[in-house]
Short mmCIF file of C-alpha atoms and ligand atoms in Angstrom, two decimals:
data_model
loop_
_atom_site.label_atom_id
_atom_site.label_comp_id
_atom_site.label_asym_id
_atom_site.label_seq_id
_atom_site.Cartn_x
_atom_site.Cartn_y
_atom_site.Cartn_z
CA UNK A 444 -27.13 -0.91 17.27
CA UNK A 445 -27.55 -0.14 21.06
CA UNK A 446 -28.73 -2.51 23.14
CA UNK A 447 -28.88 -1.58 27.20
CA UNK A 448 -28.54 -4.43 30.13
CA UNK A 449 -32.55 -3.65 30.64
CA UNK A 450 -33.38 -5.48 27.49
CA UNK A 451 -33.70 -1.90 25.04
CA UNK A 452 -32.74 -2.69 21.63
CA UNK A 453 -32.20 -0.14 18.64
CA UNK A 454 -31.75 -1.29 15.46
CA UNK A 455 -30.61 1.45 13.27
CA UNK A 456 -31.17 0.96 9.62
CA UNK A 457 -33.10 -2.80 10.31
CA UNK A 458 -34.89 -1.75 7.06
CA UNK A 459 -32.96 0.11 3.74
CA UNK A 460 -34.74 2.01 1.82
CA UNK A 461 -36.67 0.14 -0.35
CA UNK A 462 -37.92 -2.03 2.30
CA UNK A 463 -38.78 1.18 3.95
CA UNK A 464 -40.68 2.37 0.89
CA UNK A 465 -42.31 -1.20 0.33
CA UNK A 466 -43.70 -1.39 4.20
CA UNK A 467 -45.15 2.81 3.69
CA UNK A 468 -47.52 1.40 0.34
CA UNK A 469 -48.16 -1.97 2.52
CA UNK A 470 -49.37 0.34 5.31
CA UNK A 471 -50.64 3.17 3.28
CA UNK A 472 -52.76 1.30 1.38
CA UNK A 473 -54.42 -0.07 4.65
CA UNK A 474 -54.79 3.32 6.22
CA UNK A 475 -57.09 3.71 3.19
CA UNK A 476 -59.38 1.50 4.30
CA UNK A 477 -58.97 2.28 8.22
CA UNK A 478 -58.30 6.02 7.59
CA UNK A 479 -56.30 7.76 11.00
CA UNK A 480 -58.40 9.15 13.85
CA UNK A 481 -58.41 11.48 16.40
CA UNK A 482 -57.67 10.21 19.75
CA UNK A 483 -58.54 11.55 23.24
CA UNK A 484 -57.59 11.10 26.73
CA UNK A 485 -60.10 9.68 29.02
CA UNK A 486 -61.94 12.15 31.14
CA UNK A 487 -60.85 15.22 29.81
CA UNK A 488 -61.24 14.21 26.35
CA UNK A 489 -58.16 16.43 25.28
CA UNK A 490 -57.17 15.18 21.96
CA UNK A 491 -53.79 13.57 21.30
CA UNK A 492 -51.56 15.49 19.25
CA UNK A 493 -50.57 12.29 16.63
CA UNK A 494 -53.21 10.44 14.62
CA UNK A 495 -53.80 6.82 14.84
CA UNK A 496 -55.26 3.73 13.18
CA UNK A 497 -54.48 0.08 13.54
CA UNK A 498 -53.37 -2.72 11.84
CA UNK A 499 -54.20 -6.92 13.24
CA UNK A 500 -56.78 -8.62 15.21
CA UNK A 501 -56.53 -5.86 18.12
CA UNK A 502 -56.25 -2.23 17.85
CA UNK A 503 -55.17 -0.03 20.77
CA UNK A 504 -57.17 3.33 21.14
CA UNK A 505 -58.26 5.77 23.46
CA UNK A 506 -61.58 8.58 23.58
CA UNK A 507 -63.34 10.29 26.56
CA UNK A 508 -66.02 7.61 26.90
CA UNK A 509 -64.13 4.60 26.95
CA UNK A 510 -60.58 5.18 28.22
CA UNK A 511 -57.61 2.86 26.76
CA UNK A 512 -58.44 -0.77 25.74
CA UNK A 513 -57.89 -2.57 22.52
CA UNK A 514 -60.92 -3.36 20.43
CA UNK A 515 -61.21 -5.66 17.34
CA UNK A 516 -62.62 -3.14 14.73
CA UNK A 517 -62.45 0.73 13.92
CA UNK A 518 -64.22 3.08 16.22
CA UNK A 519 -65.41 5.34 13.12
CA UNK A 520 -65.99 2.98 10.35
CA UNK A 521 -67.07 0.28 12.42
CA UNK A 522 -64.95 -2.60 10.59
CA UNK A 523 -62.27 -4.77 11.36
CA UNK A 524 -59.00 -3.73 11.26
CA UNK A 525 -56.92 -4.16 8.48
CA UNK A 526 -54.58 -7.14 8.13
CA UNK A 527 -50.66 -7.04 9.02
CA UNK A 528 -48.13 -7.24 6.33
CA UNK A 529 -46.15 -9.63 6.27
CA UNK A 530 -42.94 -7.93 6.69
CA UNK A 531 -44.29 -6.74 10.26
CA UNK A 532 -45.08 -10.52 11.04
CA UNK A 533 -41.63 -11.46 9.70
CA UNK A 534 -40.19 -8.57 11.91
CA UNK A 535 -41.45 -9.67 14.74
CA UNK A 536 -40.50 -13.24 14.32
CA UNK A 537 -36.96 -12.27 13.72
CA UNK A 538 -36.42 -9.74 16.55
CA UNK A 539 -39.30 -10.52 19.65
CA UNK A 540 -37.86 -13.75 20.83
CA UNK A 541 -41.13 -14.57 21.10
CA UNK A 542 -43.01 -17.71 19.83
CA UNK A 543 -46.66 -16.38 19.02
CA UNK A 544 -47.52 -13.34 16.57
CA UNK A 545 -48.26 -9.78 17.31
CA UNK A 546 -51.81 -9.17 17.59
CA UNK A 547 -51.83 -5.32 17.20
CA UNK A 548 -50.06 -2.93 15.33
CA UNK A 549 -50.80 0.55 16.14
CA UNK A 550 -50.10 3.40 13.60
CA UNK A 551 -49.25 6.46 14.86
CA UNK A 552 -48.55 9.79 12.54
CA UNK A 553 -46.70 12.55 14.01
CA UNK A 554 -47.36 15.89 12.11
CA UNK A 555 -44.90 18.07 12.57
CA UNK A 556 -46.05 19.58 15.86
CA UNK A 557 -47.06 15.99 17.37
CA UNK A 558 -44.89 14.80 20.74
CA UNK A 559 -46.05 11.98 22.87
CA UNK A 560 -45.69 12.64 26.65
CA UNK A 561 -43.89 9.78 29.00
CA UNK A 562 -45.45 6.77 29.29
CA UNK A 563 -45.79 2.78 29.69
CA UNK A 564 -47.60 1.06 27.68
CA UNK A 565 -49.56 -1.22 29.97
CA UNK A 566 -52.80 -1.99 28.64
CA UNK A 567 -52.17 -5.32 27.41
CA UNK A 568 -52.47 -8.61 29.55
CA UNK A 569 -49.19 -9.67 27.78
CA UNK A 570 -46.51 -8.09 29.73
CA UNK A 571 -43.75 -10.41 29.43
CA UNK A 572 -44.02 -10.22 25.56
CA UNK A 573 -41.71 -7.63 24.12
CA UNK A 574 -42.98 -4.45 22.24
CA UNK A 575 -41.40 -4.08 18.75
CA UNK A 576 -41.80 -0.58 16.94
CA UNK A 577 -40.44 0.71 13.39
CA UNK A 578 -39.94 4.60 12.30
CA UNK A 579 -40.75 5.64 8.79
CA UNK A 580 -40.49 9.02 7.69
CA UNK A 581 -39.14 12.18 9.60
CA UNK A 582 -36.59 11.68 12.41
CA UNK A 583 -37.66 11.62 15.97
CA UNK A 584 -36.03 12.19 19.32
CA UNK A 585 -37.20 9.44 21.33
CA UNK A 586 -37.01 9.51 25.36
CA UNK A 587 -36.29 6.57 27.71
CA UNK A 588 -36.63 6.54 31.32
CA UNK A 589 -36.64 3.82 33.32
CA UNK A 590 -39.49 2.02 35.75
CA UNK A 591 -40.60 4.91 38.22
CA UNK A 592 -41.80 8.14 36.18
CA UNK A 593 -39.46 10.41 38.27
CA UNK A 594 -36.46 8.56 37.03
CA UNK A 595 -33.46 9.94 34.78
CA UNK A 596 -34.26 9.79 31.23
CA UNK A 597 -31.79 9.45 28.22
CA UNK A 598 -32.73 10.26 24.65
CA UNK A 599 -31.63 8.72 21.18
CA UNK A 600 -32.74 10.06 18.12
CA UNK A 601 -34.60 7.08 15.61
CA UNK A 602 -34.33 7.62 11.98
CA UNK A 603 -36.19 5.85 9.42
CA UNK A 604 -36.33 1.98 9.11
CA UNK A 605 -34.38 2.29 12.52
CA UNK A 606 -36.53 -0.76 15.10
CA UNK A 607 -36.99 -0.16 18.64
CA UNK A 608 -37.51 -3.24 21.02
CA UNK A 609 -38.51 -3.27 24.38
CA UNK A 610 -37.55 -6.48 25.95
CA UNK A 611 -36.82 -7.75 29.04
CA UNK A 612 -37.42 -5.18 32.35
CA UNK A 613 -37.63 -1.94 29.93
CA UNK A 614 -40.91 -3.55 28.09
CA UNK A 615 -42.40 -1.19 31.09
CA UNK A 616 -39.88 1.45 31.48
CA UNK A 617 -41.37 4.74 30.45
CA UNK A 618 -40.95 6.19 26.94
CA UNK A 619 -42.36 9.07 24.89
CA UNK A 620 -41.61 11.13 21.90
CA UNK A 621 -40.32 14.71 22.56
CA UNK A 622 -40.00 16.29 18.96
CA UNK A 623 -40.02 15.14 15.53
CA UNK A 624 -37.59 17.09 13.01
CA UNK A 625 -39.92 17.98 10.08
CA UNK A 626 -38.14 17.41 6.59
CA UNK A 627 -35.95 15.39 7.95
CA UNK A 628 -36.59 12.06 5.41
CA UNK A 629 -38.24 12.21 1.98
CA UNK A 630 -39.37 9.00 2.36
CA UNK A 631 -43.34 9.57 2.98
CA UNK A 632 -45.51 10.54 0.10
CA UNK A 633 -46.30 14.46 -0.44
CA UNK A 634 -49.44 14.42 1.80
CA UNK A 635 -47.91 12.43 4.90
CA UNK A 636 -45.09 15.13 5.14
CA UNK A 637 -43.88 16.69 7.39
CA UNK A 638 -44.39 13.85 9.18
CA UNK A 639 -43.21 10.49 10.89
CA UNK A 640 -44.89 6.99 10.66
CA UNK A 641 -44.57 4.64 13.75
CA UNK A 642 -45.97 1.39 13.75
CA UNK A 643 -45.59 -0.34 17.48
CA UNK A 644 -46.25 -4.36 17.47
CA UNK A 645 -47.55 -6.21 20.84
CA UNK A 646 -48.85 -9.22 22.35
CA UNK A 647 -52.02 -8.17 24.27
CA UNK A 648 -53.66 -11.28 25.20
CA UNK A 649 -51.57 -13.62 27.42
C1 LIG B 572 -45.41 4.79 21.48
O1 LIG B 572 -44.79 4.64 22.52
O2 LIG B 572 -46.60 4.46 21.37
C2 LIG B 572 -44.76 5.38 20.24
C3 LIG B 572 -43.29 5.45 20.26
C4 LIG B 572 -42.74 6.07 19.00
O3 LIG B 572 -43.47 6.81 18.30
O4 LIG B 572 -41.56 5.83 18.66
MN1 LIG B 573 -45.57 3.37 24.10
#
């Protein structure tokens, strides 16, 4: 466990492996039904290198035309998304501090190539809530700066069932995802691997 003055928490090993394994079918089994997409940056409409879906009454997502926002159904098959498990609402009741549910859960796969640059996430009207986010699968190496983008940054590798939790002043200190180390876990089924699950819970309505 780290935890930093700013309110960063990681919780290495929240989940053991068959809790890890339990949460991948919960979550797999919804991707069915809201199968991953290909995101794009607005404007340029240069495609993300990870793969998302979401889970909850609001799903964050990005494309050329419409820029970042959260939207209650699936931009390709049109439906809501897919309901939480429970063991992400019990998650975030034990670790957010905070009294009301998530009401997204974004699901992001990282093939083997995938990185996410720095970033805050600051789309969501909610900023005092914390963000709560689980690995599953591969290891990554995760990056933390702090509020201004030109700041130092440390890194920490997560691992999976490891729970990161941005609380306090980091809830907007950057963050990104350098590298994933393919092979690392043999937790995913065949087809997901190489590759690293992360599922990131927030409040996005005040
Ligand atoms: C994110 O910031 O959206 C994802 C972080 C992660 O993959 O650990
Ligand atoms: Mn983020």
């Amino acid at each position: 466990m780290i935890e930093t003055a700013d309110g960063f928490r990681l919780l290495t090993g929240y989940f053991d492996r068959d809790a890890q394994t339990r949460l991948v079918s919960d979550v797999l089994e919804r991707v069915a039904r809201a199968p991953l997409y290909q995101p794009a940056m607005p404007r340029t409409g240069k495609p993300l290198s990870v793969r998302m879906t979401n889970l909850g009454p609001l799903g964050w997502m990005t494309d050329k035309a419409g820029g970042y926002r959260y939207q209650d159904h699936h931009p390709v098959t049109g439906n809501p998304w897919p309901d939480m498990p429970d063991s992400l609402l019990d998650l975030w009741g034990a670790v957010s501090g905070w009294p009301d549910p998530p009401q997204a859960c974004l699901v992001n796969w990282y093939g083997p190539d995938a990185r996410m640059g720095l970033h805050v996430d600051a789309d969501e009207d909610a900023r005092e809530a914390p963000v709560v986010s689980v690995s599953l699968g591969d290891t990554a190496r995760f990056r933390l700066g702090g509020p201004e983008r030109k700041g130092s940054t440390q890194s920490v590798r997560l691992h999976s069932g490891d729970v990161v939790v941005l609380g306090g002043a980091s809830r907007h200190f950057h963050h990104g995802v350098d590298r994933i180390y393919p092979e690392s876990s043999t937790l995913l089924p065949e087809d997901w691997r190489p590759g690293r699950i992360n599922l990131t819970l927030r409040r996005v309505r005040d």
